[in-house]
PDB file of C-alpha atoms in Angstrom:
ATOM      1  CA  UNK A 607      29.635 -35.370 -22.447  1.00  0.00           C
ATOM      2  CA  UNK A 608      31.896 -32.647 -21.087  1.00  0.00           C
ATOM      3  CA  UNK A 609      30.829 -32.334 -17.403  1.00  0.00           C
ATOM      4  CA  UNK A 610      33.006 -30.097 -14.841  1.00  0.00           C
ATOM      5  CA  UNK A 611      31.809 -31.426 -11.404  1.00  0.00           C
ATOM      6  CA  UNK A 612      32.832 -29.298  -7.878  1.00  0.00           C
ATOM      7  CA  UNK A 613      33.347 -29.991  -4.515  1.00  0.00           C
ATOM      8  CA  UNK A 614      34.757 -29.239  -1.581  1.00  0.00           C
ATOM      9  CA  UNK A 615      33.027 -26.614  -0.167  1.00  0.00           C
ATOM     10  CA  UNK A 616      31.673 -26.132   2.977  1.00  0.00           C
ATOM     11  CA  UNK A 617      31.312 -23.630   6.281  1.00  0.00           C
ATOM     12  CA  UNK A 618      34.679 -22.854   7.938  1.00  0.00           C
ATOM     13  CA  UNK A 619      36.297 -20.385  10.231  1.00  0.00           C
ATOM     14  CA  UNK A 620      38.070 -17.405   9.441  1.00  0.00           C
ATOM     15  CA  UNK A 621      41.270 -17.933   8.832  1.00  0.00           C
ATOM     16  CA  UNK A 622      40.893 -21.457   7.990  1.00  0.00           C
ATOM     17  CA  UNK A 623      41.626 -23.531   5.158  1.00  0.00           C
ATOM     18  CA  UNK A 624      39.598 -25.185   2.286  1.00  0.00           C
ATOM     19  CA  UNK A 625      40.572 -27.246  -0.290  1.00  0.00           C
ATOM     20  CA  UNK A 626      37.918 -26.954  -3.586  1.00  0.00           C
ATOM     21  CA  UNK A 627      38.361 -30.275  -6.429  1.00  0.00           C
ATOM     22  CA  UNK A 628      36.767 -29.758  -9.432  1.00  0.00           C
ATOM     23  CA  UNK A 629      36.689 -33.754 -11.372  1.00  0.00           C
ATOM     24  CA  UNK A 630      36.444 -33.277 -15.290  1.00  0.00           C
ATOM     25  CA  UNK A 631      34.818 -35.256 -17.911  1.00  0.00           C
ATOM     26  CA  UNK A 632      34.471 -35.613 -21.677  1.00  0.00           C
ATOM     27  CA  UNK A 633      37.835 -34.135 -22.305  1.00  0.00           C
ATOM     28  CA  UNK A 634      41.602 -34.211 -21.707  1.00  0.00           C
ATOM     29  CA  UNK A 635      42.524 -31.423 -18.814  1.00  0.00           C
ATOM     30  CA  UNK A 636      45.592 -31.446 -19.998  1.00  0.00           C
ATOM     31  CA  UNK A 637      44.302 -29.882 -23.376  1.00  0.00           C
ATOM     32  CA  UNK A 638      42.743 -27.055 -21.698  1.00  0.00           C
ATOM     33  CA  UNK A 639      43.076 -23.831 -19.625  1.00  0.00           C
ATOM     34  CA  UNK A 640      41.051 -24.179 -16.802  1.00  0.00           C
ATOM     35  CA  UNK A 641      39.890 -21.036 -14.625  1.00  0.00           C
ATOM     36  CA  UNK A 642      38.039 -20.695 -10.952  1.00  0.00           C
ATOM     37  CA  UNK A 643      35.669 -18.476 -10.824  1.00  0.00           C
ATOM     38  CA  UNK A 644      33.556 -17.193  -7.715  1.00  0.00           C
ATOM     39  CA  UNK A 645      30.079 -15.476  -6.946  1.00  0.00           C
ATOM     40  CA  UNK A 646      28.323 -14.249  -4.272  1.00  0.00           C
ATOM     41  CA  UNK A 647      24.704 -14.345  -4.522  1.00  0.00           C
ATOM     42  CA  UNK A 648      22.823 -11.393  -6.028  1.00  0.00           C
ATOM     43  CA  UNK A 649      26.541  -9.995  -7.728  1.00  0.00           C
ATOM     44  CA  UNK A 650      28.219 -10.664 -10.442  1.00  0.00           C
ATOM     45  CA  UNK A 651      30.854 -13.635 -10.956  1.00  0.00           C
ATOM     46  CA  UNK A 652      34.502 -12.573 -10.352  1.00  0.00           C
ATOM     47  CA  UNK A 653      37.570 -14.840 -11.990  1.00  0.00           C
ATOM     48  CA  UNK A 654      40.243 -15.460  -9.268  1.00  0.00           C
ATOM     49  CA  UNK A 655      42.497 -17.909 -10.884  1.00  0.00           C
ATOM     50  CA  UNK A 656      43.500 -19.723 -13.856  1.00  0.00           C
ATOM     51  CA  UNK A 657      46.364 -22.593 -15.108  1.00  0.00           C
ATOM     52  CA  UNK A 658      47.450 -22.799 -18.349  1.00  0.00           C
ATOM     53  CA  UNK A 659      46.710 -26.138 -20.335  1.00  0.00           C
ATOM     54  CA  UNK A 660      50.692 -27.074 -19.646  1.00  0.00           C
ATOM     55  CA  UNK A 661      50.616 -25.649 -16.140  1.00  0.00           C
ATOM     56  CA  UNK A 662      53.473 -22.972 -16.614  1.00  0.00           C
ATOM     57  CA  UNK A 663      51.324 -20.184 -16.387  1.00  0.00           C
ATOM     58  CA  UNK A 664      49.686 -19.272 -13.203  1.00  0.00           C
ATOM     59  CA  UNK A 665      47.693 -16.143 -12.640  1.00  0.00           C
ATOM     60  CA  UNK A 666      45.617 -14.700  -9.493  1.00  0.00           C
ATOM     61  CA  UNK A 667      43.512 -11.922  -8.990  1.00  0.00           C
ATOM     62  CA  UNK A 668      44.875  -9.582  -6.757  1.00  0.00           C
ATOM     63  CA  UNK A 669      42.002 -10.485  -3.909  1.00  0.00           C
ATOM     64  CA  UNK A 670      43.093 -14.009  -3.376  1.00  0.00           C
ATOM     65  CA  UNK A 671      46.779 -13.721  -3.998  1.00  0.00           C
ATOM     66  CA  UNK A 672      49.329 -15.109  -1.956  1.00  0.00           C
ATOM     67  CA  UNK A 673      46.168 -16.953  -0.102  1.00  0.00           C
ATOM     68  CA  UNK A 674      45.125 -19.154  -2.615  1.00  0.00           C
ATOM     69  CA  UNK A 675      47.011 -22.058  -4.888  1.00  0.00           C
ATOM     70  CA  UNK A 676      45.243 -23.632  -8.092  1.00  0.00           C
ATOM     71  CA  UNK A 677      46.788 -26.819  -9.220  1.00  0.00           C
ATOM     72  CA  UNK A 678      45.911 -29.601 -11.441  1.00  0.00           C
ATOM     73  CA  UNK A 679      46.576 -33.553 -11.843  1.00  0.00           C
ATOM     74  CA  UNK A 680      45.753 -34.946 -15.469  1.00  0.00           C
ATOM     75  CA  UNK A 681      45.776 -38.107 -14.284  1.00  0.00           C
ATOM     76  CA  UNK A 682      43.017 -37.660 -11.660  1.00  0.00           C
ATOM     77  CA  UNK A 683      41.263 -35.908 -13.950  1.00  0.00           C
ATOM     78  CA  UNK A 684      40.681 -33.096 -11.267  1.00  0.00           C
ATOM     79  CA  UNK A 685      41.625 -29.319 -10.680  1.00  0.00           C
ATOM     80  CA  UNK A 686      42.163 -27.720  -7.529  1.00  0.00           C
ATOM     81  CA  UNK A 687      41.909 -24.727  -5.275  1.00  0.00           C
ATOM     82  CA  UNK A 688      43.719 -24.474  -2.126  1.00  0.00           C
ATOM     83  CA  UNK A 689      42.183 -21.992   0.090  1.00  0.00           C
ATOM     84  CA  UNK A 690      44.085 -20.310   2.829  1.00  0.00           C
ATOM     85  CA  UNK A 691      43.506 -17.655   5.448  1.00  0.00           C
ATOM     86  CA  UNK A 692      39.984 -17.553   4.314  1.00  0.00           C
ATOM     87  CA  UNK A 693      38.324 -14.493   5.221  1.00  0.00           C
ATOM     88  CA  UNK A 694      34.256 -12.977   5.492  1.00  0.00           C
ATOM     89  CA  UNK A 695      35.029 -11.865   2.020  1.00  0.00           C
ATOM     90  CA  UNK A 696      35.504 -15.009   0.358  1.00  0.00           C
ATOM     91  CA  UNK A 697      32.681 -16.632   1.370  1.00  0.00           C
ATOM     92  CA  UNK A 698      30.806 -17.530  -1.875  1.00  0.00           C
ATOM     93  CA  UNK A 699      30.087 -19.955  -4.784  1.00  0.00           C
ATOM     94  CA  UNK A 700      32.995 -20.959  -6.514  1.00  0.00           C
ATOM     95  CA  UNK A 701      32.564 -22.447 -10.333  1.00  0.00           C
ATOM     96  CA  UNK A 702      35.303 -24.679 -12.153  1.00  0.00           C
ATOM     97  CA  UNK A 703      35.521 -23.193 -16.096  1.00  0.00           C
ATOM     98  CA  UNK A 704      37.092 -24.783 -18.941  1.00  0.00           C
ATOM     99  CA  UNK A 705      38.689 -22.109 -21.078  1.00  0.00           C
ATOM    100  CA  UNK A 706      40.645 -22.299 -24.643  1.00  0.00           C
ATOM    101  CA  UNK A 707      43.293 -24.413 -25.426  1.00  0.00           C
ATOM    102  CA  UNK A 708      45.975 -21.870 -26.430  1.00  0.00           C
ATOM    103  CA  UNK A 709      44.362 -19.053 -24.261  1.00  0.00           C
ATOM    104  CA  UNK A 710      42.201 -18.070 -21.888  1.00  0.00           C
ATOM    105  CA  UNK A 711      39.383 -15.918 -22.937  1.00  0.00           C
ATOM    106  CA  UNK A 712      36.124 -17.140 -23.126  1.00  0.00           C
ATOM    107  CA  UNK A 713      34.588 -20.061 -20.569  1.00  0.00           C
ATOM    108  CA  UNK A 714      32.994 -22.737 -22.536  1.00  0.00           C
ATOM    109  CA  UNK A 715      32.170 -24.765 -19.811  1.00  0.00           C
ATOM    110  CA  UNK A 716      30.861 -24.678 -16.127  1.00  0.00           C
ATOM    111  CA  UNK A 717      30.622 -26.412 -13.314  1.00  0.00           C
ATOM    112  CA  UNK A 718      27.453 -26.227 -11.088  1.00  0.00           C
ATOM    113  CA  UNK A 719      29.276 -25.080  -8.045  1.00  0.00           C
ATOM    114  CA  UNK A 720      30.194 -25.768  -4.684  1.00  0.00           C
ATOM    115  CA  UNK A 721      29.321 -23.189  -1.587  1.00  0.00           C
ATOM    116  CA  UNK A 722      32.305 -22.053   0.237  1.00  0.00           C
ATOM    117  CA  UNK A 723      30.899 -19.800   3.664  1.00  0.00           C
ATOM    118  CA  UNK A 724      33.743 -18.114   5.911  1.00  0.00           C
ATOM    119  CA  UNK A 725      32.254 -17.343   9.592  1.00  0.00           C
ATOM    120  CA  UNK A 726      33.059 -17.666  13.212  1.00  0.00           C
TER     121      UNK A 726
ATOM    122  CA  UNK B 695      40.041  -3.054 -13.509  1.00  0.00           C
ATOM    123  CA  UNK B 696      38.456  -2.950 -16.597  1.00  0.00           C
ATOM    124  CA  UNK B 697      34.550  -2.105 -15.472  1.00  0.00           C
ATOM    125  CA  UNK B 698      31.338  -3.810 -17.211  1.00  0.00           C
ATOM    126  CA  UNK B 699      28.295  -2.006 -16.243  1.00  0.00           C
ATOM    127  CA  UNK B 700      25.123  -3.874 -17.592  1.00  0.00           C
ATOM    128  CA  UNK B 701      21.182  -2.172 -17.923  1.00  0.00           C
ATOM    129  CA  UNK B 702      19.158  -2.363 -16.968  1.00  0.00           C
ATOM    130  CA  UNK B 703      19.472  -4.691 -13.694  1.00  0.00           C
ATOM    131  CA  UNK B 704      16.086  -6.244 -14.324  1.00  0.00           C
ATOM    132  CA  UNK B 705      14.035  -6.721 -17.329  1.00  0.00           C
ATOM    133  CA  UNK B 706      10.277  -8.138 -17.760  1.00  0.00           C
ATOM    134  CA  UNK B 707       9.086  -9.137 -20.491  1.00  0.00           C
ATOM    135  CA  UNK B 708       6.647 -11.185 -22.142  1.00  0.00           C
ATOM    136  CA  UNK B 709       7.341 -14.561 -24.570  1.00  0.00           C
ATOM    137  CA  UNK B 710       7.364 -14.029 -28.123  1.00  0.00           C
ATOM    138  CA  UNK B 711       9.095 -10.404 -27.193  1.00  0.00           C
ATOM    139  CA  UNK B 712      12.567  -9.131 -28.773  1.00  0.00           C
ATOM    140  CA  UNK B 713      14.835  -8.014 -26.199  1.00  0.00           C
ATOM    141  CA  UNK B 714      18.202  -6.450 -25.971  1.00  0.00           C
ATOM    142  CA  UNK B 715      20.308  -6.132 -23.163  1.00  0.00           C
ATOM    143  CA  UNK B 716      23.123  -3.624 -22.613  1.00  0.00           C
ATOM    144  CA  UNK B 717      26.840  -3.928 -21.661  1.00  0.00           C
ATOM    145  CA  UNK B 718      29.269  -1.436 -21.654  1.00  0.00           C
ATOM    146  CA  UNK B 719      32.902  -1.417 -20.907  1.00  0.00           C
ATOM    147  CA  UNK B 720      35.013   1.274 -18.951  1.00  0.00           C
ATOM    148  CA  UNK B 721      37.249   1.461 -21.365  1.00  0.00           C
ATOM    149  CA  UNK B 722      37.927  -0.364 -25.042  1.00  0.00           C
ATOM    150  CA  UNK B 723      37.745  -4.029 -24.666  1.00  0.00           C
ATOM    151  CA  UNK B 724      37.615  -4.564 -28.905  1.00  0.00           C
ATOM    152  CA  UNK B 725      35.832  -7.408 -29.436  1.00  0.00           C
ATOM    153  CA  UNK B 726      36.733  -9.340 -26.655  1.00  0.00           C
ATOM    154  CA  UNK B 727      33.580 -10.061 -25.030  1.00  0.00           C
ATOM    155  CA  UNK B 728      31.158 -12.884 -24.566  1.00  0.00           C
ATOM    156  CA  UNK B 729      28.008 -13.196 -23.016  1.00  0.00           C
ATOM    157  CA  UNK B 730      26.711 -16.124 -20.447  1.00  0.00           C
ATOM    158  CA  UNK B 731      22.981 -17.470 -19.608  1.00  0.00           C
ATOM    159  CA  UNK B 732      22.752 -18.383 -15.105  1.00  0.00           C
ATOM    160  CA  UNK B 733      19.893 -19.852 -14.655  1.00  0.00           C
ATOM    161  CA  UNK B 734      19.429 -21.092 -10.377  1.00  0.00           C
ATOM    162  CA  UNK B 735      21.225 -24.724  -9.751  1.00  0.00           C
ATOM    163  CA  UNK B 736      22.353 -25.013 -13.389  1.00  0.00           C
ATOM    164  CA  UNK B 737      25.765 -24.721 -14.588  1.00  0.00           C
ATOM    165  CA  UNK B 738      26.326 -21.314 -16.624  1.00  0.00           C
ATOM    166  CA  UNK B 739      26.303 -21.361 -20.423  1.00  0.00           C
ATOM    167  CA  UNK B 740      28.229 -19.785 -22.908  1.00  0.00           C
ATOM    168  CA  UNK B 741      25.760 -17.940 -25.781  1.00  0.00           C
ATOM    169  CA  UNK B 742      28.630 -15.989 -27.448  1.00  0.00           C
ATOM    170  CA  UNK B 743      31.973 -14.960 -27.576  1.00  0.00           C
ATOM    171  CA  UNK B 744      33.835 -12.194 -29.514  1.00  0.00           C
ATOM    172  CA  UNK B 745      31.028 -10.130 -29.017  1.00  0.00           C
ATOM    173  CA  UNK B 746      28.953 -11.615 -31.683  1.00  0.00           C
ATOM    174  CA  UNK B 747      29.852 -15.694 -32.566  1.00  0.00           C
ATOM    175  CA  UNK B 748      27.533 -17.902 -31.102  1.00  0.00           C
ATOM    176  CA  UNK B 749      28.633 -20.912 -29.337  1.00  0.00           C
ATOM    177  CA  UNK B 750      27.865 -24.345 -30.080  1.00  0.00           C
ATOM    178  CA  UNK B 751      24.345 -25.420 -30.180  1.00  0.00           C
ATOM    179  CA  UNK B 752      23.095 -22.182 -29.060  1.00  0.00           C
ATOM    180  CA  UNK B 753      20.002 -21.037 -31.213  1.00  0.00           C
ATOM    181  CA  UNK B 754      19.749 -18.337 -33.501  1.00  0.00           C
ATOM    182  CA  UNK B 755      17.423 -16.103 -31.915  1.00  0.00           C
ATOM    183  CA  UNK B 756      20.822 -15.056 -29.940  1.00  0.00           C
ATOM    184  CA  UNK B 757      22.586 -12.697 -31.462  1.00  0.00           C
ATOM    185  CA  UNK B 758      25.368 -10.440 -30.118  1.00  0.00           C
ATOM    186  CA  UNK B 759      26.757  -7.240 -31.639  1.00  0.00           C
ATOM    187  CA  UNK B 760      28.952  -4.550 -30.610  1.00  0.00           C
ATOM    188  CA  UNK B 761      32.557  -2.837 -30.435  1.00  0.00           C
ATOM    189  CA  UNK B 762      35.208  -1.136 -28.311  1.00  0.00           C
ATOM    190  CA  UNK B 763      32.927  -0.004 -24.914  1.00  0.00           C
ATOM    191  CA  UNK B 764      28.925  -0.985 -26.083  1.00  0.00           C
ATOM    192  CA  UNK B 765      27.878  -3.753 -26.645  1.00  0.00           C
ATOM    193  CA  UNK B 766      24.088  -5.965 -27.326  1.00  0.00           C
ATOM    194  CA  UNK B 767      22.920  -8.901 -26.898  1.00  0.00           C
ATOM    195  CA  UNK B 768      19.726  -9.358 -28.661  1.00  0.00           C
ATOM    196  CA  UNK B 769      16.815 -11.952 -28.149  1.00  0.00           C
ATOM    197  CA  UNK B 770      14.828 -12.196 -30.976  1.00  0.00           C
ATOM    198  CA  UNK B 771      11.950 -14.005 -29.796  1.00  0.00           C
ATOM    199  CA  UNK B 772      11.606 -14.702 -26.090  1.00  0.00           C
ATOM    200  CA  UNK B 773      11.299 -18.533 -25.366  1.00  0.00           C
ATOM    201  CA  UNK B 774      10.186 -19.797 -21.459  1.00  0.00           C
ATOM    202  CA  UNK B 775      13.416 -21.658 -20.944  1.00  0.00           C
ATOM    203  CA  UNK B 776      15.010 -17.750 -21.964  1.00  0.00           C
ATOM    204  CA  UNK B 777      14.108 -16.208 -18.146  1.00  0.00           C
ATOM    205  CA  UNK B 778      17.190 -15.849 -16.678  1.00  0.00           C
ATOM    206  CA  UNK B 779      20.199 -13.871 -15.364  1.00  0.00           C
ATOM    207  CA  UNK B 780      22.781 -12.653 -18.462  1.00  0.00           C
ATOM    208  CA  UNK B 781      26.370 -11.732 -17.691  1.00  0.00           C
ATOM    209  CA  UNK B 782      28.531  -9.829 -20.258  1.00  0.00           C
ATOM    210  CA  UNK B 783      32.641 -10.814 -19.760  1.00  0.00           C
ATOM    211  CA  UNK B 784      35.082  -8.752 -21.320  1.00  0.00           C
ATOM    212  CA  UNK B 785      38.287 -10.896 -21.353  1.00  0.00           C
ATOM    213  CA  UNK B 786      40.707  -7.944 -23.137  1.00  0.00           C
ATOM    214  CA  UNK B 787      42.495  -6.995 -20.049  1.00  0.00           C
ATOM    215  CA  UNK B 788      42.357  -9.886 -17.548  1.00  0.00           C
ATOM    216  CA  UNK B 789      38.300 -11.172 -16.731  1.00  0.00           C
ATOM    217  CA  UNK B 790      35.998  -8.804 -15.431  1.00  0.00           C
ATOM    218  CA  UNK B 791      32.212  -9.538 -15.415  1.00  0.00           C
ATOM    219  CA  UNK B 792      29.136  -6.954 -15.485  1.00  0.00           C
ATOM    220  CA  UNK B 793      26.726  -7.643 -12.764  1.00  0.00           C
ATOM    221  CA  UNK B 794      24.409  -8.780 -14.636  1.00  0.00           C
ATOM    222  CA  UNK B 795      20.763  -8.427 -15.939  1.00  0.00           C
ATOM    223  CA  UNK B 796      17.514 -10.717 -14.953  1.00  0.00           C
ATOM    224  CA  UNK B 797      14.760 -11.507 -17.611  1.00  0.00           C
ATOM    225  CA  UNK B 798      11.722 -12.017 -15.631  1.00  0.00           C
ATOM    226  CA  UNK B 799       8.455 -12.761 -16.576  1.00  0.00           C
ATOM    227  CA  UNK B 800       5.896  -9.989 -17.250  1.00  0.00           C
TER     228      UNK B 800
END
């Protein structure tokens, strides 16, 4: 069964640092582009990063760039978001998607979501 | 930023009702959009992508149509499990998402 599970999350600071895993199941990461995605309650979801199935492409929405790292390990089975010099603004609930596995453009898959809360 | 504005914001309606729900783009996304079912503590699910293809094992009363900036999705009958919030993605120009409209019941 293909299962994207989060975690991670949690109340910290601003400026602090957060480090989200997302652990994958029922298929090969490695096969996949895989996307974070966030949401604060009551809005609609906003994409913020994704990692091509190979890893050589990287993209970042302009709101989290230079502040935020996605990485994968295939062998862990996990995907990752590094969260840095979090501020009010990025407190939300951030979902782990599984996208195509030449592209990303539609996300077949979702995680439940972990809470991520930014205040002093 | 490509923007998706979606109407209305909230919808009731009763079971056994046909519904349609609105999306429309700021500016031509062709048929690069899909549509996603949030329901509270569940993971999101994909109903269809390239405006109208439905996605595995989602049932035919789901239908999506649409090109360039408007697009439907349709709900041919209304089931209980249907009462949720809908999202419309365009995925032309980067990923934007609409903000989404809530089926509630009447």
């Amino acid at each position: 069964q293909v299962q994207l599970v989060e975690s991670g999350g949690g109340l910290v600071e601003p400026g602090g640092s957060l480090r989200l895993s997302c652990v994958v199941s029922g298929f090969t990461l490695s096969d996949f582009y895989m996307t974070w995605v966030r949401q604060v309650p009551g809005k609609g979801p906003e994409w913020i990063s994704y990692i091509s199935s190979n890893s050589k492409n990287i993209y970042y929405s302009d709101s989290v760039k230079g502040r935020f790292t996605i990485s994968k390990d295939s062998a862990r089975n996990s995907l990752y978001l590094q969260m840095n010099s979090l501020r009010a603004e990025d407190t939300a609930v951030y979902y782990c998607t599984r996208g195509g596995s030449r592209s990303l453009r539609h996300m077949d898959v979702w995680g439940r979501g972990t809470t991520v809360i930014v205040s002093s | 930023e490509i923007v998706m504005t979606q109407s209305p914001a909230t919808l009731s309606v009763s079971p056994g009702e046909r519904v349609t729900l609105s999306c429309r783009a700021s500016q031509s996304v062709s048929d690069n959009l899909a549509w996603y079912q949030q329901k509270p503590g569940q993971a999101s699910r994909l109903l269809i992508y390239d405006a109208s293809t439905r996605a595995t094992g989602i049932p035919a009363r789901f239908s999506g149509s649409g090109t360039g900036t408007e697009f439907t999705l349709t709900i041919s009958s209304l089931q209980s499990e249907d009462f949720a919030v809908y999202y419309c993605q365009q995925y032309n120009f980067w990923y934007t998402f609409g903000q989404g409209t809530k089926l509630e019941i009447k």
